[in-house]
């Protein structure tokens, strides 16, 4: 297993719509293990494959550190949101947007279908933090960042600050 580099905004891979996973093979198993290790190393609660530079529809989520250990690590291949219920304001950050936190609108509850790491079809019904994390990671597969869901003012403020810091470091 290996800790991979997490791509940061404005890396173009984060803006792409990711491709479905076609084959569940050894390469995919390795990628899943590396993504899980990378997520834990970064103290994140979720990670999508585009964040490690792979434009494939694959996410890992583990909210147990915040929500209790009865919620297991979830690996989802080709996840799809099938049902949503309610709306909530969710305060979120993203490993690809260091230092940026914003409130975004999310569905309160979701039902997500996909494949597990062995290719078996699974359905996850989620609420609370798990629901937010699943929606956040699935957003990544569609090239959407919380920056895109933030208010215009917050977005412009972040971009200005980023430009300043980039010009400082050269
Ligand atoms: Ni993110």
mmCIF file of C-alpha atoms and ligand atoms in Angstrom:
data_model
loop_
_atom_site.group_PDB
_atom_site.id
_atom_site.type_symbol
_atom_site.label_atom_id
_atom_site.label_comp_id
_atom_site.label_asym_id
_atom_site.label_seq_id
_atom_site.Cartn_x
_atom_site.Cartn_y
_atom_site.Cartn_z
ATOM 1 C CA UNK A 1 0.000 0.000 0.000
ATOM 2 C CA UNK A 2 1.109 3.534 -0.571
ATOM 3 C CA UNK A 3 0.075 7.034 0.332
ATOM 4 C CA UNK A 4 -0.699 8.843 -2.915
ATOM 5 C CA UNK A 5 -0.392 12.519 -3.695
ATOM 6 C CA UNK A 6 -3.702 14.335 -3.241
ATOM 7 C CA UNK A 7 -4.442 16.606 -6.184
ATOM 8 C CA UNK A 8 -5.306 20.144 -5.219
ATOM 9 C CA UNK A 9 -7.428 22.761 -6.925
ATOM 10 C CA UNK A 10 -6.943 23.971 -9.705
ATOM 11 C CA UNK A 11 -5.638 20.581 -10.971
ATOM 12 C CA UNK A 12 -7.691 19.828 -14.108
ATOM 13 C CA UNK A 13 -8.367 16.197 -13.154
ATOM 14 C CA UNK A 14 -10.679 17.547 -10.438
ATOM 15 C CA UNK A 15 -12.880 19.198 -13.078
ATOM 16 C CA UNK A 16 -13.338 16.130 -15.282
ATOM 17 C CA UNK A 17 -16.323 13.825 -15.297
ATOM 18 C CA UNK A 18 -14.842 10.483 -14.242
ATOM 19 C CA UNK A 19 -15.246 7.326 -16.344
ATOM 20 C CA UNK A 20 -17.081 4.239 -15.067
ATOM 21 C CA UNK A 21 -14.899 1.418 -13.758
ATOM 22 C CA UNK A 22 -15.101 -1.401 -16.315
ATOM 23 C CA UNK A 23 -12.946 -4.065 -14.723
ATOM 24 C CA UNK A 24 -12.571 -5.135 -11.134
ATOM 25 C CA UNK A 25 -8.998 -6.370 -11.284
ATOM 26 C CA UNK A 26 -5.786 -6.376 -9.230
ATOM 27 C CA UNK A 27 -4.994 -2.849 -10.335
ATOM 28 C CA UNK A 28 -8.310 -1.649 -8.937
ATOM 29 C CA UNK A 29 -7.731 -3.485 -5.634
ATOM 30 C CA UNK A 30 -4.364 -1.776 -5.319
ATOM 31 C CA UNK A 31 -5.905 1.610 -6.095
ATOM 32 C CA UNK A 32 -8.609 1.053 -3.456
ATOM 33 C CA UNK A 33 -6.020 0.089 -0.809
ATOM 34 C CA UNK A 34 -3.892 3.107 -1.677
ATOM 35 C CA UNK A 35 -6.894 5.446 -1.581
ATOM 36 C CA UNK A 36 -7.925 4.142 1.853
ATOM 37 C CA UNK A 37 -4.383 4.595 3.168
ATOM 38 C CA UNK A 38 -4.189 8.078 1.634
ATOM 39 C CA UNK A 39 -7.524 9.061 3.185
ATOM 40 C CA UNK A 40 -6.428 7.927 6.659
ATOM 41 C CA UNK A 41 -3.001 9.555 6.314
ATOM 42 C CA UNK A 42 -4.711 12.861 5.495
ATOM 43 C CA UNK A 43 -7.256 12.421 8.329
ATOM 44 C CA UNK A 44 -10.059 12.642 5.781
ATOM 45 C CA UNK A 45 -13.466 10.976 6.001
ATOM 46 C CA UNK A 46 -13.742 10.365 2.271
ATOM 47 C CA UNK A 47 -11.750 10.336 -0.944
ATOM 48 C CA UNK A 48 -12.657 10.053 -4.621
ATOM 49 C CA UNK A 49 -10.337 8.569 -7.259
ATOM 50 C CA UNK A 50 -9.956 11.861 -9.206
ATOM 51 C CA UNK A 51 -8.382 13.321 -6.057
ATOM 52 C CA UNK A 52 -5.444 10.960 -6.544
ATOM 53 C CA UNK A 53 -5.301 11.695 -10.257
ATOM 54 C CA UNK A 54 -7.392 8.745 -11.477
ATOM 55 C CA UNK A 55 -10.487 9.798 -13.437
ATOM 56 C CA UNK A 56 -12.559 6.727 -12.495
ATOM 57 C CA UNK A 57 -15.867 6.396 -10.655
ATOM 58 C CA UNK A 58 -14.601 5.083 -7.326
ATOM 59 C CA UNK A 59 -14.954 6.482 -3.803
ATOM 60 C CA UNK A 60 -13.984 5.483 -0.285
ATOM 61 C CA UNK A 61 -15.723 6.851 2.823
ATOM 62 C CA UNK A 62 -15.085 6.225 6.515
ATOM 63 C CA UNK A 63 -16.938 8.445 8.985
ATOM 64 C CA UNK A 64 -16.337 6.140 11.986
ATOM 65 C CA UNK A 65 -13.873 8.555 13.590
ATOM 66 C CA UNK A 66 -16.707 11.089 13.947
ATOM 67 C CA UNK A 67 -19.846 8.964 13.951
ATOM 68 C CA UNK A 68 -18.835 5.867 15.887
ATOM 69 C CA UNK A 69 -17.142 2.639 14.989
ATOM 70 C CA UNK A 70 -20.323 0.792 14.078
ATOM 71 C CA UNK A 71 -20.190 2.505 10.678
ATOM 72 C CA UNK A 72 -17.752 0.539 8.532
ATOM 73 C CA UNK A 73 -15.417 1.724 5.794
ATOM 74 C CA UNK A 74 -17.414 1.989 2.571
ATOM 75 C CA UNK A 75 -15.854 1.353 -0.841
ATOM 76 C CA UNK A 76 -18.149 2.131 -3.767
ATOM 77 C CA UNK A 77 -17.433 1.439 -7.417
ATOM 78 C CA UNK A 78 -19.635 3.308 -9.919
ATOM 79 C CA UNK A 79 -21.859 4.801 -7.194
ATOM 80 C CA UNK A 80 -25.184 6.364 -8.120
ATOM 81 C CA UNK A 81 -27.567 8.362 -5.980
ATOM 82 C CA UNK A 82 -30.948 6.662 -6.406
ATOM 83 C CA UNK A 83 -33.070 8.520 -3.892
ATOM 84 C CA UNK A 84 -32.838 11.718 -1.895
ATOM 85 C CA UNK A 85 -34.945 13.121 0.902
ATOM 86 C CA UNK A 86 -34.983 16.534 2.560
ATOM 87 C CA UNK A 87 -32.455 19.361 2.389
ATOM 88 C CA UNK A 88 -29.835 20.456 4.897
ATOM 89 C CA UNK A 89 -27.011 22.954 5.177
ATOM 90 C CA UNK A 90 -23.748 21.095 5.491
ATOM 91 C CA UNK A 91 -20.456 22.668 6.536
ATOM 92 C CA UNK A 92 -17.716 20.991 4.540
ATOM 93 C CA UNK A 93 -14.059 21.077 3.731
ATOM 94 C CA UNK A 94 -12.152 19.130 1.083
ATOM 95 C CA UNK A 95 -8.663 17.627 0.970
ATOM 96 C CA UNK A 96 -8.287 19.147 -2.506
ATOM 97 C CA UNK A 97 -9.092 22.639 -1.189
ATOM 98 C CA UNK A 98 -6.869 23.103 1.869
ATOM 99 C CA UNK A 99 -8.089 25.805 4.228
ATOM 100 C CA UNK A 100 -11.455 26.227 2.499
ATOM 101 C CA UNK A 101 -14.628 25.553 4.457
ATOM 102 C CA UNK A 102 -18.083 26.448 3.239
ATOM 103 C CA UNK A 103 -21.721 25.691 3.781
ATOM 104 C CA UNK A 104 -23.358 23.756 0.951
ATOM 105 C CA UNK A 105 -26.891 22.494 0.385
ATOM 106 C CA UNK A 106 -27.202 18.725 0.572
ATOM 107 C CA UNK A 107 -29.974 16.189 0.647
ATOM 108 C CA UNK A 108 -30.625 15.080 4.196
ATOM 109 C CA UNK A 109 -30.875 11.409 3.324
ATOM 110 C CA UNK A 110 -29.656 9.470 0.313
ATOM 111 C CA UNK A 111 -29.855 5.974 -1.050
ATOM 112 C CA UNK A 112 -26.745 5.123 -3.048
ATOM 113 C CA UNK A 113 -26.248 2.070 -5.217
ATOM 114 C CA UNK A 114 -22.974 0.770 -6.536
ATOM 115 C CA UNK A 115 -20.608 -2.163 -6.464
ATOM 116 C CA UNK A 116 -18.384 -3.163 -3.590
ATOM 117 C CA UNK A 117 -14.696 -3.876 -4.196
ATOM 118 C CA UNK A 118 -15.501 -7.427 -5.284
ATOM 119 C CA UNK A 119 -18.101 -6.368 -7.828
ATOM 120 C CA UNK A 120 -21.118 -7.229 -5.715
ATOM 121 C CA UNK A 121 -24.048 -4.846 -5.967
ATOM 122 C CA UNK A 122 -24.661 -2.927 -2.747
ATOM 123 C CA UNK A 123 -27.157 -0.333 -1.549
ATOM 124 C CA UNK A 124 -26.259 2.184 1.135
ATOM 125 C CA UNK A 125 -28.997 4.160 2.906
ATOM 126 C CA UNK A 126 -27.396 7.084 4.658
ATOM 127 C CA UNK A 127 -28.209 10.089 6.765
ATOM 128 C CA UNK A 128 -26.143 12.525 8.828
ATOM 129 C CA UNK A 129 -22.439 12.793 8.150
ATOM 130 C CA UNK A 130 -22.361 9.628 6.027
ATOM 131 C CA UNK A 131 -24.980 11.083 3.700
ATOM 132 C CA UNK A 132 -22.987 14.330 3.339
ATOM 133 C CA UNK A 133 -19.727 12.449 2.737
ATOM 134 C CA UNK A 134 -21.270 10.230 0.039
ATOM 135 C CA UNK A 135 -22.757 13.236 -1.781
ATOM 136 C CA UNK A 136 -19.453 15.137 -1.491
ATOM 137 C CA UNK A 137 -17.428 12.246 -2.947
ATOM 138 C CA UNK A 138 -19.925 11.516 -5.728
ATOM 139 C CA UNK A 139 -19.742 15.229 -6.615
ATOM 140 C CA UNK A 140 -16.014 14.711 -7.200
ATOM 141 C CA UNK A 141 -16.833 12.040 -9.816
ATOM 142 C CA UNK A 142 -18.820 14.650 -11.717
ATOM 143 C CA UNK A 143 -16.084 17.271 -11.532
ATOM 144 C CA UNK A 144 -17.913 19.290 -8.892
ATOM 145 C CA UNK A 145 -16.097 20.757 -5.900
ATOM 146 C CA UNK A 146 -17.576 22.455 -2.835
ATOM 147 C CA UNK A 147 -16.025 25.580 -4.329
ATOM 148 C CA UNK A 148 -18.565 25.289 -7.174
ATOM 149 C CA UNK A 149 -21.371 25.003 -4.634
ATOM 150 C CA UNK A 150 -20.166 27.916 -2.493
ATOM 151 C CA UNK A 151 -21.483 31.461 -2.714
ATOM 152 C CA UNK A 152 -19.901 33.711 -5.334
ATOM 153 C CA UNK A 153 -18.275 35.860 -2.650
ATOM 154 C CA UNK A 154 -16.647 32.891 -0.934
ATOM 155 C CA UNK A 155 -15.499 31.520 -4.265
ATOM 156 C CA UNK A 156 -13.878 34.778 -5.367
ATOM 157 C CA UNK A 157 -12.258 35.252 -1.966
ATOM 158 C CA UNK A 158 -10.697 31.803 -2.117
ATOM 159 C CA UNK A 159 -9.426 32.250 -5.675
ATOM 160 C CA UNK A 160 -7.850 35.610 -4.829
ATOM 161 C CA UNK A 161 -6.155 34.199 -1.758
ATOM 162 C CA UNK A 162 -4.869 31.240 -3.796
ATOM 163 C CA UNK A 163 -3.468 33.513 -6.490
ATOM 164 C CA UNK A 164 -1.683 35.550 -3.856
ATOM 165 C CA UNK A 165 -0.125 32.494 -2.258
ATOM 166 C CA UNK A 166 0.908 31.090 -5.656
ATOM 167 C CA UNK A 167 2.590 34.325 -6.657
ATOM 168 C CA UNK A 168 4.436 34.411 -3.330
ATOM 169 C CA UNK A 169 5.862 30.930 -3.684
ATOM 170 C CA UNK A 170 6.561 31.431 -7.379
HETATM 171 NI NI1 LIG B 1 -13.472 16.658 -1.448
#
